[in-house]
mmCIF file of C-alpha atoms in Angstrom:
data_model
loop_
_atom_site.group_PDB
_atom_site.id
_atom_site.type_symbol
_atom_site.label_atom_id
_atom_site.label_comp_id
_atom_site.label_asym_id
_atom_site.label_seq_id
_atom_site.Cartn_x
_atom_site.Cartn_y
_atom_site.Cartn_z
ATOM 1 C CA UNK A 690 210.265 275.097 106.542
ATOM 2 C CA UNK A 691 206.332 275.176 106.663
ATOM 3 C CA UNK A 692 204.515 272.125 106.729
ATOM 4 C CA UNK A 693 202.782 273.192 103.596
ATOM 5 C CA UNK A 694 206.120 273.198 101.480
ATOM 6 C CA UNK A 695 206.276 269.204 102.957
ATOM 7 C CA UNK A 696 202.797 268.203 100.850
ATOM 8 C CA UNK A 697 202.560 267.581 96.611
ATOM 9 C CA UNK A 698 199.987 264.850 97.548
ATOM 10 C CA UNK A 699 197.070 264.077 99.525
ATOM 11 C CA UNK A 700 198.324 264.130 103.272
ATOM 12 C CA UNK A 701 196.340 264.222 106.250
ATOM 13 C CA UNK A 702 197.305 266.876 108.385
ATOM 14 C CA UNK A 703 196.466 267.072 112.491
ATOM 15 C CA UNK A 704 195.854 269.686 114.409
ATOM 16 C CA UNK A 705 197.557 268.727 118.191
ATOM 17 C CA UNK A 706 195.940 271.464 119.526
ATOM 18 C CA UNK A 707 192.047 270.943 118.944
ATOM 19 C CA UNK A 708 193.053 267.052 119.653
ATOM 20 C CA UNK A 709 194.151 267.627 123.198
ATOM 21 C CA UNK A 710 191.817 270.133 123.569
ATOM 22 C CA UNK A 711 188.992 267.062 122.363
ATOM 23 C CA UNK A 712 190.579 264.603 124.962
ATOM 24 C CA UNK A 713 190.628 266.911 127.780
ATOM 25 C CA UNK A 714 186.869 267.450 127.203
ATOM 26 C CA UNK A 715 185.894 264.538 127.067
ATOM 27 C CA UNK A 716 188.378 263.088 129.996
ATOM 28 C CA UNK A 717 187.151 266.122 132.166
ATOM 29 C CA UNK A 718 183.396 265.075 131.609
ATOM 30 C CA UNK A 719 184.095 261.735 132.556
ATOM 31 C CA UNK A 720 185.993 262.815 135.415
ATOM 32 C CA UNK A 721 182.673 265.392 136.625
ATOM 33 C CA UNK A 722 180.537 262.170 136.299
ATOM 34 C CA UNK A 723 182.672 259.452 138.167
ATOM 35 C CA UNK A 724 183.236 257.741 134.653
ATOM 36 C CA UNK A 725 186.372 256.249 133.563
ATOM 37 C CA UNK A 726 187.096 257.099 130.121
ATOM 38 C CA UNK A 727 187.735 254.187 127.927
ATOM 39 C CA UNK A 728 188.256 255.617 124.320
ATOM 40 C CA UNK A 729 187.985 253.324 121.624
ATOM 41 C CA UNK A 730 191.207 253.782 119.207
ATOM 42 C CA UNK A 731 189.835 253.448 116.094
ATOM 43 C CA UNK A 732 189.571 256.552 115.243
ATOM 44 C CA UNK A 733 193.118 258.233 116.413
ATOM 45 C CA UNK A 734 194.677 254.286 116.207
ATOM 46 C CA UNK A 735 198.105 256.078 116.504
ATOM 47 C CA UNK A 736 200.515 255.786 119.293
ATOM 48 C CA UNK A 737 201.911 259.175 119.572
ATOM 49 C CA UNK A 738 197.915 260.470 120.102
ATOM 50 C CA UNK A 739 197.707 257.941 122.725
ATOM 51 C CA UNK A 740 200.881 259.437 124.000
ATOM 52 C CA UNK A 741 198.876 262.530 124.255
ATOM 53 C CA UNK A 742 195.396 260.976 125.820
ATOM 54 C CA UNK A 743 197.979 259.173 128.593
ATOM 55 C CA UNK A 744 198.983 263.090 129.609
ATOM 56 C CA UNK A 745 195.137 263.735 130.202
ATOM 57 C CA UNK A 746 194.476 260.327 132.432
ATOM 58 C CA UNK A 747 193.382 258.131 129.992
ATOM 59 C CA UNK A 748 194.822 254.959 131.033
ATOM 60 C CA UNK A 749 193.194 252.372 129.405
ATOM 61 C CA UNK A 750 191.898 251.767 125.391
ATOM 62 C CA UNK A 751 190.015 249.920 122.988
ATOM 63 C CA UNK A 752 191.182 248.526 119.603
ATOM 64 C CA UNK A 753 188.193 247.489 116.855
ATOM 65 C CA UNK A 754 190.765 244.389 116.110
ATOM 66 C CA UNK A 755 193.529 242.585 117.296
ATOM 67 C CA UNK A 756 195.968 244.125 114.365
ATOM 68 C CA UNK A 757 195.067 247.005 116.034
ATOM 69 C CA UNK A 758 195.520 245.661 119.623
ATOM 70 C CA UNK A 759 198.768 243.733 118.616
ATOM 71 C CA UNK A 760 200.112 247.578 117.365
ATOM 72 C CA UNK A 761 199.125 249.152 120.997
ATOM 73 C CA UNK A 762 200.725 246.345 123.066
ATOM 74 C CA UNK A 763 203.662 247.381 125.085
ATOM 75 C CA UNK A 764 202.735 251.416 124.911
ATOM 76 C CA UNK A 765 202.158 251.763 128.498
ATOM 77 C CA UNK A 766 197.933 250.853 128.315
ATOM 78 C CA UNK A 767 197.163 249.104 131.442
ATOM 79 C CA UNK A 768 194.595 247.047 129.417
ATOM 80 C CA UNK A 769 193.490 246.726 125.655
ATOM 81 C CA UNK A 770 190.123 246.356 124.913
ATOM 82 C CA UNK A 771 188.942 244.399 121.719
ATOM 83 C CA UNK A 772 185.590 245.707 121.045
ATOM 84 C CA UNK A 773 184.741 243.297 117.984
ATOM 85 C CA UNK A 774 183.326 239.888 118.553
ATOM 86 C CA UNK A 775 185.868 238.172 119.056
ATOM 87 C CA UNK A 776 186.976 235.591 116.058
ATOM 88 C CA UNK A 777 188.440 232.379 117.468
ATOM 89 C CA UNK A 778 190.620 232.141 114.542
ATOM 90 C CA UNK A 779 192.865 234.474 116.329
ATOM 91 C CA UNK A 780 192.653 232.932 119.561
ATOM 92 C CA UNK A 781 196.724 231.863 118.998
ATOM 93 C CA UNK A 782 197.551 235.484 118.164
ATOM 94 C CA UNK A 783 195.579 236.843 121.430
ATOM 95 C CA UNK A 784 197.923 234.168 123.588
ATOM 96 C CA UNK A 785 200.828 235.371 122.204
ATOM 97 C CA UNK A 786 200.014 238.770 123.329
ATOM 98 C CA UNK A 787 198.012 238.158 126.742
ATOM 99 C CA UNK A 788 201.230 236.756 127.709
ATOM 100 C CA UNK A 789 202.651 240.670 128.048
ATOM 101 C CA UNK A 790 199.963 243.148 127.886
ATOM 102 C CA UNK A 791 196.201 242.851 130.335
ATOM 103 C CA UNK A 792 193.740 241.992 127.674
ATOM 104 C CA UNK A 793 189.925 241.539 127.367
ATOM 105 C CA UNK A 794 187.769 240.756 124.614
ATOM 106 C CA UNK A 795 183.969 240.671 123.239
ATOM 107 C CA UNK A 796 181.878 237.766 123.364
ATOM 108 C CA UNK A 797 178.550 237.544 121.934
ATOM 109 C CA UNK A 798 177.719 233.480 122.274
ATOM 110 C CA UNK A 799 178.711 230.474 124.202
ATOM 111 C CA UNK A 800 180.384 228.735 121.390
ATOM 112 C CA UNK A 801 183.064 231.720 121.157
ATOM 113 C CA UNK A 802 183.490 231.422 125.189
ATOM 114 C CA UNK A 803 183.696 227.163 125.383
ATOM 115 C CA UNK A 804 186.631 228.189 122.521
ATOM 116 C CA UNK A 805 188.457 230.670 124.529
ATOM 117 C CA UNK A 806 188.204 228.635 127.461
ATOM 118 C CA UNK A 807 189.579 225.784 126.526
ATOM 119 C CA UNK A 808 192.512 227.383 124.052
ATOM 120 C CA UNK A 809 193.537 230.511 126.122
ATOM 121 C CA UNK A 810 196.830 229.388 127.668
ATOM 122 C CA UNK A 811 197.112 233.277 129.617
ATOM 123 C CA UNK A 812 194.437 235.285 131.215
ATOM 124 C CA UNK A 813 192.215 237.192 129.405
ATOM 125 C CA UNK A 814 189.173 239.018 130.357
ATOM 126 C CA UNK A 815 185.598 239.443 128.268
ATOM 127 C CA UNK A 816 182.566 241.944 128.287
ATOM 128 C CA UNK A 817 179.345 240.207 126.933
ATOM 129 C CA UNK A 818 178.015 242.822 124.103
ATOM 130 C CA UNK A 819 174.539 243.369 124.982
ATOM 131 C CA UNK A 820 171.990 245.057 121.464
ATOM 132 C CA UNK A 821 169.844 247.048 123.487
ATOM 133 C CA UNK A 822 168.136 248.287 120.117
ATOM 134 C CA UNK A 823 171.191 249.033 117.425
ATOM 135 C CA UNK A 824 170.346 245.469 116.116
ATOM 136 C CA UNK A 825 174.077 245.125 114.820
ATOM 137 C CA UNK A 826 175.792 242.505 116.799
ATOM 138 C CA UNK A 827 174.955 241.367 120.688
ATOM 139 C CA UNK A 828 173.286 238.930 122.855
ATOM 140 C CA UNK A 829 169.531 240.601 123.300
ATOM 141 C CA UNK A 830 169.132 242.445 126.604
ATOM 142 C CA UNK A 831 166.024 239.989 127.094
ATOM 143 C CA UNK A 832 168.211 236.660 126.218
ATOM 144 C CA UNK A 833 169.323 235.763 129.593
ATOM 145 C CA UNK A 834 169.545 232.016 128.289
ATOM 146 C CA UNK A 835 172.403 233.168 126.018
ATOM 147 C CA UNK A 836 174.425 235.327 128.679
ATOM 148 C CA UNK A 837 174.121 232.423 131.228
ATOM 149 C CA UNK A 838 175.426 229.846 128.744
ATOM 150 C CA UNK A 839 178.402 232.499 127.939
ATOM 151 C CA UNK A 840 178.872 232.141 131.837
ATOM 152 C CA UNK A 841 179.221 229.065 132.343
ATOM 153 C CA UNK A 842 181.479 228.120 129.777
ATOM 154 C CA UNK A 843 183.695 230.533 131.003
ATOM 155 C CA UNK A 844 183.652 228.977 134.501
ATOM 156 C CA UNK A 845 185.169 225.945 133.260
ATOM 157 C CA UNK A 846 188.418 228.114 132.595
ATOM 158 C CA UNK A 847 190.605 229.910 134.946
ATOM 159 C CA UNK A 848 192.463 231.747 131.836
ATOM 160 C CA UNK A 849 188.733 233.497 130.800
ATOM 161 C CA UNK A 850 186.962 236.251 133.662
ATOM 162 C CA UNK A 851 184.216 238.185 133.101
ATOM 163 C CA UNK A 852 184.978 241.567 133.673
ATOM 164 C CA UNK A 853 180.926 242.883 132.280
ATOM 165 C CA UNK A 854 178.202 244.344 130.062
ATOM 166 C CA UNK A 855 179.210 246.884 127.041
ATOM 167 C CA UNK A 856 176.762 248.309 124.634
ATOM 168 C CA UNK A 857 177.142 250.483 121.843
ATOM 169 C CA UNK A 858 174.416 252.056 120.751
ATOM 170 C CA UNK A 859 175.124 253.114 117.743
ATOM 171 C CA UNK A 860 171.599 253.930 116.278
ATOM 172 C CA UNK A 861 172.224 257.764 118.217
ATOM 173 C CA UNK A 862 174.072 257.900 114.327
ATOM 174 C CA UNK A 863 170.555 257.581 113.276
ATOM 175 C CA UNK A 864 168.020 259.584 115.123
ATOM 176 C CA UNK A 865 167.612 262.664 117.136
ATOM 177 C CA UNK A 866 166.608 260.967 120.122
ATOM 178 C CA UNK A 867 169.604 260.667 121.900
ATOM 179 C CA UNK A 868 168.448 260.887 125.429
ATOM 180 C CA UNK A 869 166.059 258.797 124.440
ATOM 181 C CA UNK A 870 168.524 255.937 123.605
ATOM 182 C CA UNK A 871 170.674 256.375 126.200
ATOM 183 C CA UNK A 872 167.907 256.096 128.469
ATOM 184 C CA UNK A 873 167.285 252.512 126.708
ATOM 185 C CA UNK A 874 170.984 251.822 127.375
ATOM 186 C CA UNK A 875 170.965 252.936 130.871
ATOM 187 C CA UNK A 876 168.626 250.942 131.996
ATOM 188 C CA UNK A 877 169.675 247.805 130.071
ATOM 189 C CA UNK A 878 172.772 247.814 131.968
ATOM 190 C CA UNK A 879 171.224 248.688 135.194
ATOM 191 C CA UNK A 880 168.718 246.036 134.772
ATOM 192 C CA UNK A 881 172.054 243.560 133.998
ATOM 193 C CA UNK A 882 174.098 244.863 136.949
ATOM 194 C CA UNK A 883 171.310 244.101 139.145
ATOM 195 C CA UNK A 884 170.568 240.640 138.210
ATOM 196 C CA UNK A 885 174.070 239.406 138.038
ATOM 197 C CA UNK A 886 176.007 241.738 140.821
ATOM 198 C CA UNK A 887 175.478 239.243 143.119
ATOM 199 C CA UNK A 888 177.348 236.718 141.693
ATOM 200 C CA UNK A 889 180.042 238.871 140.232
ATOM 201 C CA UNK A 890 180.548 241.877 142.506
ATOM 202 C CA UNK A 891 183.139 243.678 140.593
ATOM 203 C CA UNK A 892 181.462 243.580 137.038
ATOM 204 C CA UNK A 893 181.758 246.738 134.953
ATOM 205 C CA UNK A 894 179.201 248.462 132.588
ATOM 206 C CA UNK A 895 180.443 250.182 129.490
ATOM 207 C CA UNK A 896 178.530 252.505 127.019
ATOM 208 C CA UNK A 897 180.102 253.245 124.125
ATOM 209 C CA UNK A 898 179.390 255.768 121.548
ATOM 210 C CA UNK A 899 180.087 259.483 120.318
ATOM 211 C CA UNK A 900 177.181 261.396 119.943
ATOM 212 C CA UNK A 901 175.924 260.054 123.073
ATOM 213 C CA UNK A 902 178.706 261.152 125.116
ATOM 214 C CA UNK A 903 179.178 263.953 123.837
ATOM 215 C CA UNK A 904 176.088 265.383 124.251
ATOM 216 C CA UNK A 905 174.330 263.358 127.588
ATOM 217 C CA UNK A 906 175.279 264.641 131.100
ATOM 218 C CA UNK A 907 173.231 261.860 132.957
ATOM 219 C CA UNK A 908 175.144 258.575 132.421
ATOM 220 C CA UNK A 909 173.299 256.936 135.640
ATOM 221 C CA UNK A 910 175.306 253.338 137.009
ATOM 222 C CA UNK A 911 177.086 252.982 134.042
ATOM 223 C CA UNK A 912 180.695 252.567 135.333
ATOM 224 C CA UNK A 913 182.922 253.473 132.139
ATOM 225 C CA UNK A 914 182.419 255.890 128.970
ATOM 226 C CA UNK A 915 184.197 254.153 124.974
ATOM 227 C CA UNK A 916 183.658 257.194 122.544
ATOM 228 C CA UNK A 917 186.070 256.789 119.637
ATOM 229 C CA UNK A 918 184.784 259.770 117.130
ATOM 230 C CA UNK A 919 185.255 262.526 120.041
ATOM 231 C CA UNK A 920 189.276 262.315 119.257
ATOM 232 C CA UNK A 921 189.130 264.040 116.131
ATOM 233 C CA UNK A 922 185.413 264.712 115.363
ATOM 234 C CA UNK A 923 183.954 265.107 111.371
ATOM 235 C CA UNK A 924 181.432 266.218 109.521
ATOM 236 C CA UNK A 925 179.074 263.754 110.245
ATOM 237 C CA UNK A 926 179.427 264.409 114.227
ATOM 238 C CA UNK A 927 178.975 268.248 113.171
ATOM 239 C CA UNK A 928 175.604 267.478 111.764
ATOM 240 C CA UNK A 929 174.738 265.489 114.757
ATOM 241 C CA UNK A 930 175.590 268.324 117.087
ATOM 242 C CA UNK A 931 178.264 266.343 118.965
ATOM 243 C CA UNK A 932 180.695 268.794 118.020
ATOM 244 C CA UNK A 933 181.073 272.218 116.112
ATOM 245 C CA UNK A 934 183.328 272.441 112.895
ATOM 246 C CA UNK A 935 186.052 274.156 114.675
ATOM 247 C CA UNK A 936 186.271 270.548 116.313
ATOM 248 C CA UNK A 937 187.123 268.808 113.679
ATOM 249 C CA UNK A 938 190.872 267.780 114.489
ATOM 250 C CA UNK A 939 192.234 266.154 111.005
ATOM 251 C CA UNK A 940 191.782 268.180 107.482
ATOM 252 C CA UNK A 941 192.881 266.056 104.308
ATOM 253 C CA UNK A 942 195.229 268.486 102.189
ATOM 254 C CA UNK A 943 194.783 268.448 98.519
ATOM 255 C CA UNK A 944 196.655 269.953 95.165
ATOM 256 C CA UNK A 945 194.325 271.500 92.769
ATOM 257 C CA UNK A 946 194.823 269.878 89.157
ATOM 258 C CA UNK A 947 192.482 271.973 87.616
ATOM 259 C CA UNK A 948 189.483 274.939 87.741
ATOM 260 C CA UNK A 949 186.440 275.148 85.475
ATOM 261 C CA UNK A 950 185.474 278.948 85.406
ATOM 262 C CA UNK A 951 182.326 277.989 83.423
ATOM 263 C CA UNK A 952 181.023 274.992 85.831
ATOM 264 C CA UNK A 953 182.143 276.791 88.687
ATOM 265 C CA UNK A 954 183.973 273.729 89.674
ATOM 266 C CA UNK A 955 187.705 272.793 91.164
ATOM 267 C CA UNK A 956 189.094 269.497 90.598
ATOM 268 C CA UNK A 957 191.701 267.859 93.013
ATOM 269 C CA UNK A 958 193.858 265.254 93.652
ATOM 270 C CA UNK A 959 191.431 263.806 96.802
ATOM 271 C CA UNK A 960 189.669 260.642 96.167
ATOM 272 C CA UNK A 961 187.769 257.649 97.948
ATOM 273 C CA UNK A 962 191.536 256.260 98.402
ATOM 274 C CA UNK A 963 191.803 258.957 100.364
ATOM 275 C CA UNK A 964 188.631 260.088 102.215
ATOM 276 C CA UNK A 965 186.685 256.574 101.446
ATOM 277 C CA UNK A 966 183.466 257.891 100.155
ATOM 278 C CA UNK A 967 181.399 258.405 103.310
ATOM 279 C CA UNK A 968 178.784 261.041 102.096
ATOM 280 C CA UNK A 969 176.201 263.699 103.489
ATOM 281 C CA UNK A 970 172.929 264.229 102.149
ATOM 282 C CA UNK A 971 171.047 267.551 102.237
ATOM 283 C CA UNK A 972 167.455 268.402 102.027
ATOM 284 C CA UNK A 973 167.788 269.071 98.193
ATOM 285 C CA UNK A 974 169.470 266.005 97.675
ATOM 286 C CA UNK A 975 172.690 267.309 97.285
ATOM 287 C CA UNK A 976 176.110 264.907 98.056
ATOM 288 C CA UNK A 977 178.694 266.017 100.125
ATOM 289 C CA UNK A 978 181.779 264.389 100.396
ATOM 290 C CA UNK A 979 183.994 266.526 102.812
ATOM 291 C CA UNK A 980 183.900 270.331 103.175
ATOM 292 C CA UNK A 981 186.504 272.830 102.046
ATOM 293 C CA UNK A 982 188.800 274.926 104.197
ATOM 294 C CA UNK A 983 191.646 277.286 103.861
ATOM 295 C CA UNK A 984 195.340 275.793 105.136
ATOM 296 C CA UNK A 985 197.387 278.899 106.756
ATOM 297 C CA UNK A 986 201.117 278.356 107.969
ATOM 298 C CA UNK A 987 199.317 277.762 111.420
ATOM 299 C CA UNK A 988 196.330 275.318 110.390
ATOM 300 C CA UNK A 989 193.428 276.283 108.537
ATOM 301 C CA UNK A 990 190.320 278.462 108.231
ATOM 302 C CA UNK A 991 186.598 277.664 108.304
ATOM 303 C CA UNK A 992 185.531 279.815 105.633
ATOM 304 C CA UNK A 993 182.763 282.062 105.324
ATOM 305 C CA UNK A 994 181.352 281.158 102.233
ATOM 306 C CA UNK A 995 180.841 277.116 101.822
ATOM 307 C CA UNK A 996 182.380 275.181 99.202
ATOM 308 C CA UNK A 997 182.291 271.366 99.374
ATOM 309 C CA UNK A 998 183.088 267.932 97.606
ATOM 310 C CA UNK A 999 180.518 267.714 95.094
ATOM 311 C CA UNK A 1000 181.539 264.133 94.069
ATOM 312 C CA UNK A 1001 184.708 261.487 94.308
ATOM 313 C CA UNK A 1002 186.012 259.017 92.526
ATOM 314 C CA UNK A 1003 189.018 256.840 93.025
ATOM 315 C CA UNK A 1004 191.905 259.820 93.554
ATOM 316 C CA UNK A 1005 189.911 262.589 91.766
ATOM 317 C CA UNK A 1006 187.602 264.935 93.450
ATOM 318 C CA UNK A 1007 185.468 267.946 92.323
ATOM 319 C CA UNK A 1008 184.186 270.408 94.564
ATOM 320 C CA UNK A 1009 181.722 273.105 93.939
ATOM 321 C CA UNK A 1010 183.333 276.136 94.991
ATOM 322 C CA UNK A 1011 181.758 279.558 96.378
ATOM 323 C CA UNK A 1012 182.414 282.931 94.204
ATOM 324 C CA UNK A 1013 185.325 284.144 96.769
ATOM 325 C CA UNK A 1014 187.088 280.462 96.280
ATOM 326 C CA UNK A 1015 186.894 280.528 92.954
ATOM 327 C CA UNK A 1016 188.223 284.257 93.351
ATOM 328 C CA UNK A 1017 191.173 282.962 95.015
ATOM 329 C CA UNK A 1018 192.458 279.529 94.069
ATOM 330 C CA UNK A 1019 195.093 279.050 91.940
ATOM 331 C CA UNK A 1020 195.775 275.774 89.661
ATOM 332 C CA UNK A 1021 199.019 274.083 92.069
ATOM 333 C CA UNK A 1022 197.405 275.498 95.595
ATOM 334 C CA UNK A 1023 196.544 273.260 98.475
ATOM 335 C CA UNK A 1024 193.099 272.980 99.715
ATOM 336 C CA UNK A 1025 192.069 271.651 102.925
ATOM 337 C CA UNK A 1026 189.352 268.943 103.097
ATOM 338 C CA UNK A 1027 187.173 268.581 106.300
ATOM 339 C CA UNK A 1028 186.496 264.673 106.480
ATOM 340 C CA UNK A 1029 182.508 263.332 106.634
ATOM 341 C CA UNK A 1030 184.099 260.324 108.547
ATOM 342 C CA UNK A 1031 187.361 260.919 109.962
ATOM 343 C CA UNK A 1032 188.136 257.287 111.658
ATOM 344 C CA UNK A 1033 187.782 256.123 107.993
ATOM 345 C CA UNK A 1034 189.963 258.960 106.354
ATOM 346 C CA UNK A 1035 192.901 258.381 108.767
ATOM 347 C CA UNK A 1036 192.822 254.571 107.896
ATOM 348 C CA UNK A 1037 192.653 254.999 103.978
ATOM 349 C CA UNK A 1038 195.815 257.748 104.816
ATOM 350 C CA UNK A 1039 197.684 255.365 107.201
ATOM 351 C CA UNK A 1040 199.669 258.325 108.711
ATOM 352 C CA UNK A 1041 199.287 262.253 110.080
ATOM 353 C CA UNK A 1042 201.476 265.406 109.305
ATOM 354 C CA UNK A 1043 201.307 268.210 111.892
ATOM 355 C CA UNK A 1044 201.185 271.729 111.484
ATOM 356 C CA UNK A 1045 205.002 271.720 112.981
ATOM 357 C CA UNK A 1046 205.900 269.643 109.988
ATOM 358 C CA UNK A 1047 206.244 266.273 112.326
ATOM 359 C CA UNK A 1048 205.015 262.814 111.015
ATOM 360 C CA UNK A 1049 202.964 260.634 113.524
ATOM 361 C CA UNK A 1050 201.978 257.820 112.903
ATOM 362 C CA UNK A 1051 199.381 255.349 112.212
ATOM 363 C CA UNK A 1052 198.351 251.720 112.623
ATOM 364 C CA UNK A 1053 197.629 251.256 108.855
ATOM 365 C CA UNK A 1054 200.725 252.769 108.004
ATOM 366 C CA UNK A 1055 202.947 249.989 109.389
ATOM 367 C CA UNK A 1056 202.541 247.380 106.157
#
């Protein structure tokens, strides 16, 4: 039976292919540069994927929260990253799981660190997230008052051990100055490994962001690479240039409830409960909430002729459909929808069908 005759409602479909084909890119550029690759889960956050990144060298992984690290525990990573600073509510939950699986976590001030250090009852390791310029979350590169306090503290504990400096600099989402970022990030960890090598020989820098490793081929000292996007790719990362459309690993599959001939218009069952309502912005001003392709028994088609997601509400979705889709389509067909943000997509859809009719699964599918 064809995994199309499987779908009446919006389900997330994965191409295996063009995912492996992603993670061997990416694990072969980090391989060319001396990196080690690091991915950042979020996106895929799926254990059967990470199944497939293990096949390509990918040994260790990052989770955006310790739900999602407590759901990749005991799958073979030799450690789990928590890339989020770190809440100390949890720090009974991260015991409970340090005491089977090599953890480390994000700290971003010394009260966080004097907590871990005197709760942790197993090892754990932390990075100190360093802003460098995103302005998000971080200690300031500049603010060596704050890292040295985060320091200490931790030297009153043998359970905490400072493993290094990560930065994400997520404002490449934001500008077309990649290099020029990355340059900024570069030397902020360069400038950190430097002053505190010394005392801590084996620290590790980590970068950590999509369009900059996708695109950058001069990493300098930094010792390990934590895309997350580069899994599956979107729309957004299209428009970037991290990635062409024929990247894009995950297509949301829709019914059509209805066509309006007049408005040139299709209306589907594909909402922000599906896609969340992440949204492109043209020069005209025009939205666009995902992009439309064709679903064939072995995947889908990039078509010739663009239609795309006008506008989205809750479950409905209208898209403004080219002449030769409006030629075509049939009320009852399946569309496929290219996601603008595909790490957000697979968590509103909490599981992934592949084109061999196989259900794989999802952290967000589990409650």
């Amino acid at each position: 039976m064809s995994y199309l005759d499987q779908i009446a409602s919006p389900t997330l479909l994965i191409d295996e292919k063009i995912t492996r084909a992603n993670l061997k890119r990416m694990a072969d550029k980090a391989a060319r540069h001396k990196k080690k690759l690091v991915p950042h889960w979020k996106t895929a956050q799926s254990h059967e994927v990470g199944r497939w990144a293990r096949e390509y060298g990918i040994l260790e992984v990052t989770a955006s929260s310790i739900k999602l690290a407590e759901y990749l525990c005991g799958q073979g990573w030799e450690n789990v990253h928590i890339a989020f600073p770190f809440n100390v509510r949890e720090i009974s939950r991260l015991n409970k799981l340090a005491a089977a699986q090599s953890l480390s976590v994000q700290i971003v001030n010394p009260t966080t660190a004097q907590k871990l250090a005197s709760q942790l009852t197993e090892r754990v390791g932390f990075f100190i997230e360093i802003d460098a310029g995103y302005g998000r979350t971080g200690v300031h590169i500049s603010d060596h008052e704050t890292i040295g306090k985060i320091l200490e503290e931790a030297r009153k504990s043998d359970k905490l051990y400072f493993k290094g400096f990560y930065i994400h600099p997520g404002h490449t989402y934001y500008t077309a100055d990649k290099s020029g970022i990355y340059e900024q990030s570069r030397q902020a960890l360069h400038a950190l490994k430097v002053n505190y090598q010394s005392e801590y020989p084996n620290l590790l820098t980590r970068v950590g962001d999509t369009p900059g490793c996708a695109v950058m081929e001069d990493f300098g000292d930094v010792d390990e690479l934590g895309p997350g996007n580069f899994v599956f790719f979107d729309l957004m990362q299209a428009e970037l240039g991290s990635c062409t459309k024929a990247d894009i690993a995950v297509c949301l599959a829709v019914p059509v409830v209805d066509i309006s001939i007049a408005r040139k218009e299709i209306l589907i069952h594909g909402g922000g409960v599906h896609l969340a309502k992440d949204v492109l912005t043209d020069a005209s001003g025009a939205k666009n909430f995902g992009e439309v392709v064709v679903l064939t028994e072995s995947g889908w088609i990039i078509p010739a002729d663009r239609s795309f997601l006008k506008s989205i509400s809750q479950e409905h979705g209208v898209i403004k459909a080219s002449d030769s889709l409006m030629a075509s389509v049939q009320i009852g067909d399946l569309l496929g929808i290219l996601p603008v943000h595909s790490c957000m997509t697979a968590d509103c859809m909490g599981e992934y069908l592949s084109l061999d009719g196989k259900k794989i699964d999802h952290c967000e599918g589990t409650h």
